[in-house]
Amino acid sequence: MGRVISYELDLLGSHGMAAVDYPEMLALIEQGKLRPDLLVDRVIGLEEASLDLPTLDQRPAVGMTIIDPVVI
């Protein structure tokens, strides 16, 4: 968080966001002005997740790992 403050960066997200603000956020996504897909590092299935989970804390925090039960 120190780097965010020292470089005066802006963080965009929906964690803790009021539901009343969702339509505006979704409009920004639809317009291509907000790109949540850039936050995703990889998408893995449940089988890979069960193998990967014990080492998730050892991975660099570059992006989110999405666990999709449909992915094989």
PDB file of C-alpha atoms in Angstrom:
ATOM      1  CA  MET A   1       0.000   0.000   0.000  1.00  0.00           C
ATOM      2  CA  GLY A   2       2.976   2.272   0.571  1.00  0.00           C
ATOM      3  CA  ARG A   3       3.794   2.257  -3.143  1.00  0.00           C
ATOM      4  CA  VAL A   4       0.194   3.167  -3.977  1.00  0.00           C
ATOM      5  CA  ILE A   5       0.416   6.187  -1.707  1.00  0.00           C
ATOM      6  CA  SER A   6       3.936   7.290  -2.658  1.00  0.00           C
ATOM      7  CA  TYR A   7       3.255   7.042  -6.405  1.00  0.00           C
ATOM      8  CA  GLU A   8      -0.253   8.509  -5.974  1.00  0.00           C
ATOM      9  CA  LEU A   9      -1.784   5.548  -7.793  1.00  0.00           C
ATOM     10  CA  ASP A  10      -5.520   4.952  -8.127  1.00  0.00           C
ATOM     11  CA  LEU A  11      -6.999   1.544  -7.396  1.00  0.00           C
ATOM     12  CA  LEU A  12     -10.229   0.535  -9.078  1.00  0.00           C
ATOM     13  CA  GLY A  13     -12.296  -2.358  -7.858  1.00  0.00           C
ATOM     14  CA  SER A  14     -15.634  -3.498  -6.556  1.00  0.00           C
ATOM     15  CA  HIS A  15     -14.643  -4.908  -3.150  1.00  0.00           C
ATOM     16  CA  GLY A  16     -16.822  -3.168  -0.607  1.00  0.00           C
ATOM     17  CA  MET A  17     -18.492  -1.204  -3.386  1.00  0.00           C
ATOM     18  CA  ALA A  18     -22.098  -0.181  -2.833  1.00  0.00           C
ATOM     19  CA  ALA A  19     -24.519  -2.094  -5.064  1.00  0.00           C
ATOM     20  CA  VAL A  20     -26.005   1.219  -6.196  1.00  0.00           C
ATOM     21  CA  ASP A  21     -22.678   1.946  -7.971  1.00  0.00           C
ATOM     22  CA  TYR A  22     -22.642  -1.333  -9.952  1.00  0.00           C
ATOM     23  CA  PRO A  23     -24.514   0.021 -13.015  1.00  0.00           C
ATOM     24  CA  GLU A  24     -21.906   2.762 -13.509  1.00  0.00           C
ATOM     25  CA  MET A  25     -19.061   0.264 -13.073  1.00  0.00           C
ATOM     26  CA  LEU A  26     -20.654  -2.197 -15.506  1.00  0.00           C
ATOM     27  CA  ALA A  27     -21.159   0.615 -18.027  1.00  0.00           C
ATOM     28  CA  LEU A  28     -17.433   1.430 -17.827  1.00  0.00           C
ATOM     29  CA  ILE A  29     -16.645  -2.235 -18.487  1.00  0.00           C
ATOM     30  CA  GLU A  30     -19.062  -2.330 -21.420  1.00  0.00           C
ATOM     31  CA  GLN A  31     -17.446   0.819 -22.887  1.00  0.00           C
ATOM     32  CA  GLY A  32     -13.986  -0.726 -22.535  1.00  0.00           C
ATOM     33  CA  LYS A  33     -12.865   1.997 -20.102  1.00  0.00           C
ATOM     34  CA  LEU A  34     -12.502  -0.479 -17.246  1.00  0.00           C
ATOM     35  CA  ARG A  35     -10.705  -3.764 -18.008  1.00  0.00           C
ATOM     36  CA  PRO A  36     -11.079  -6.272 -15.148  1.00  0.00           C
ATOM     37  CA  ASP A  37      -9.739  -9.003 -17.448  1.00  0.00           C
ATOM     38  CA  LEU A  38      -6.283  -7.423 -17.105  1.00  0.00           C
ATOM     39  CA  LEU A  39      -6.307  -8.365 -13.414  1.00  0.00           C
ATOM     40  CA  VAL A  40      -6.588 -12.101 -14.142  1.00  0.00           C
ATOM     41  CA  ASP A  41      -3.274 -13.953 -14.280  1.00  0.00           C
ATOM     42  CA  ARG A  42      -4.726 -17.376 -15.048  1.00  0.00           C
ATOM     43  CA  VAL A  43      -7.847 -19.536 -15.004  1.00  0.00           C
ATOM     44  CA  ILE A  44      -7.559 -23.073 -13.633  1.00  0.00           C
ATOM     45  CA  GLY A  45      -9.945 -25.963 -13.052  1.00  0.00           C
ATOM     46  CA  LEU A  46     -10.798 -27.653  -9.751  1.00  0.00           C
ATOM     47  CA  GLU A  47      -8.316 -30.485 -10.247  1.00  0.00           C
ATOM     48  CA  GLU A  48      -5.431 -28.092 -10.848  1.00  0.00           C
ATOM     49  CA  ALA A  49      -6.626 -25.902  -7.971  1.00  0.00           C
ATOM     50  CA  SER A  50      -6.410 -28.796  -5.517  1.00  0.00           C
ATOM     51  CA  LEU A  51      -2.788 -29.342  -6.551  1.00  0.00           C
ATOM     52  CA  ASP A  52      -1.973 -25.634  -6.696  1.00  0.00           C
ATOM     53  CA  LEU A  53      -3.648 -24.458  -3.491  1.00  0.00           C
ATOM     54  CA  PRO A  54      -0.824 -25.471  -1.105  1.00  0.00           C
ATOM     55  CA  THR A  55       1.661 -23.309  -3.047  1.00  0.00           C
ATOM     56  CA  LEU A  56      -0.501 -20.265  -3.866  1.00  0.00           C
ATOM     57  CA  ASP A  57       1.189 -18.243  -1.123  1.00  0.00           C
ATOM     58  CA  GLN A  58       4.570 -18.850  -2.778  1.00  0.00           C
ATOM     59  CA  ARG A  59       3.550 -17.385  -6.138  1.00  0.00           C
ATOM     60  CA  PRO A  60       4.265 -13.756  -6.959  1.00  0.00           C
ATOM     61  CA  ALA A  61       1.144 -11.644  -6.491  1.00  0.00           C
ATOM     62  CA  VAL A  62       0.921 -10.561 -10.119  1.00  0.00           C
ATOM     63  CA  GLY A  63      -2.758 -11.150 -10.756  1.00  0.00           C
ATOM     64  CA  MET A  64      -5.752 -13.144  -9.645  1.00  0.00           C
ATOM     65  CA  THR A  65      -6.107 -16.860 -10.141  1.00  0.00           C
ATOM     66  CA  ILE A  66      -9.680 -17.739 -11.079  1.00  0.00           C
ATOM     67  CA  ILE A  67     -10.859 -21.240 -10.191  1.00  0.00           C
ATOM     68  CA  ASP A  68     -13.485 -22.274 -12.736  1.00  0.00           C
ATOM     69  CA  PRO A  69     -15.133 -25.660 -12.092  1.00  0.00           C
ATOM     70  CA  VAL A  70     -15.935 -25.991 -15.814  1.00  0.00           C
ATOM     71  CA  VAL A  71     -12.276 -25.766 -16.902  1.00  0.00           C
ATOM     72  CA  ILE A  72     -10.660 -29.185 -17.312  1.00  0.00           C
TER      73      ILE A  72
END
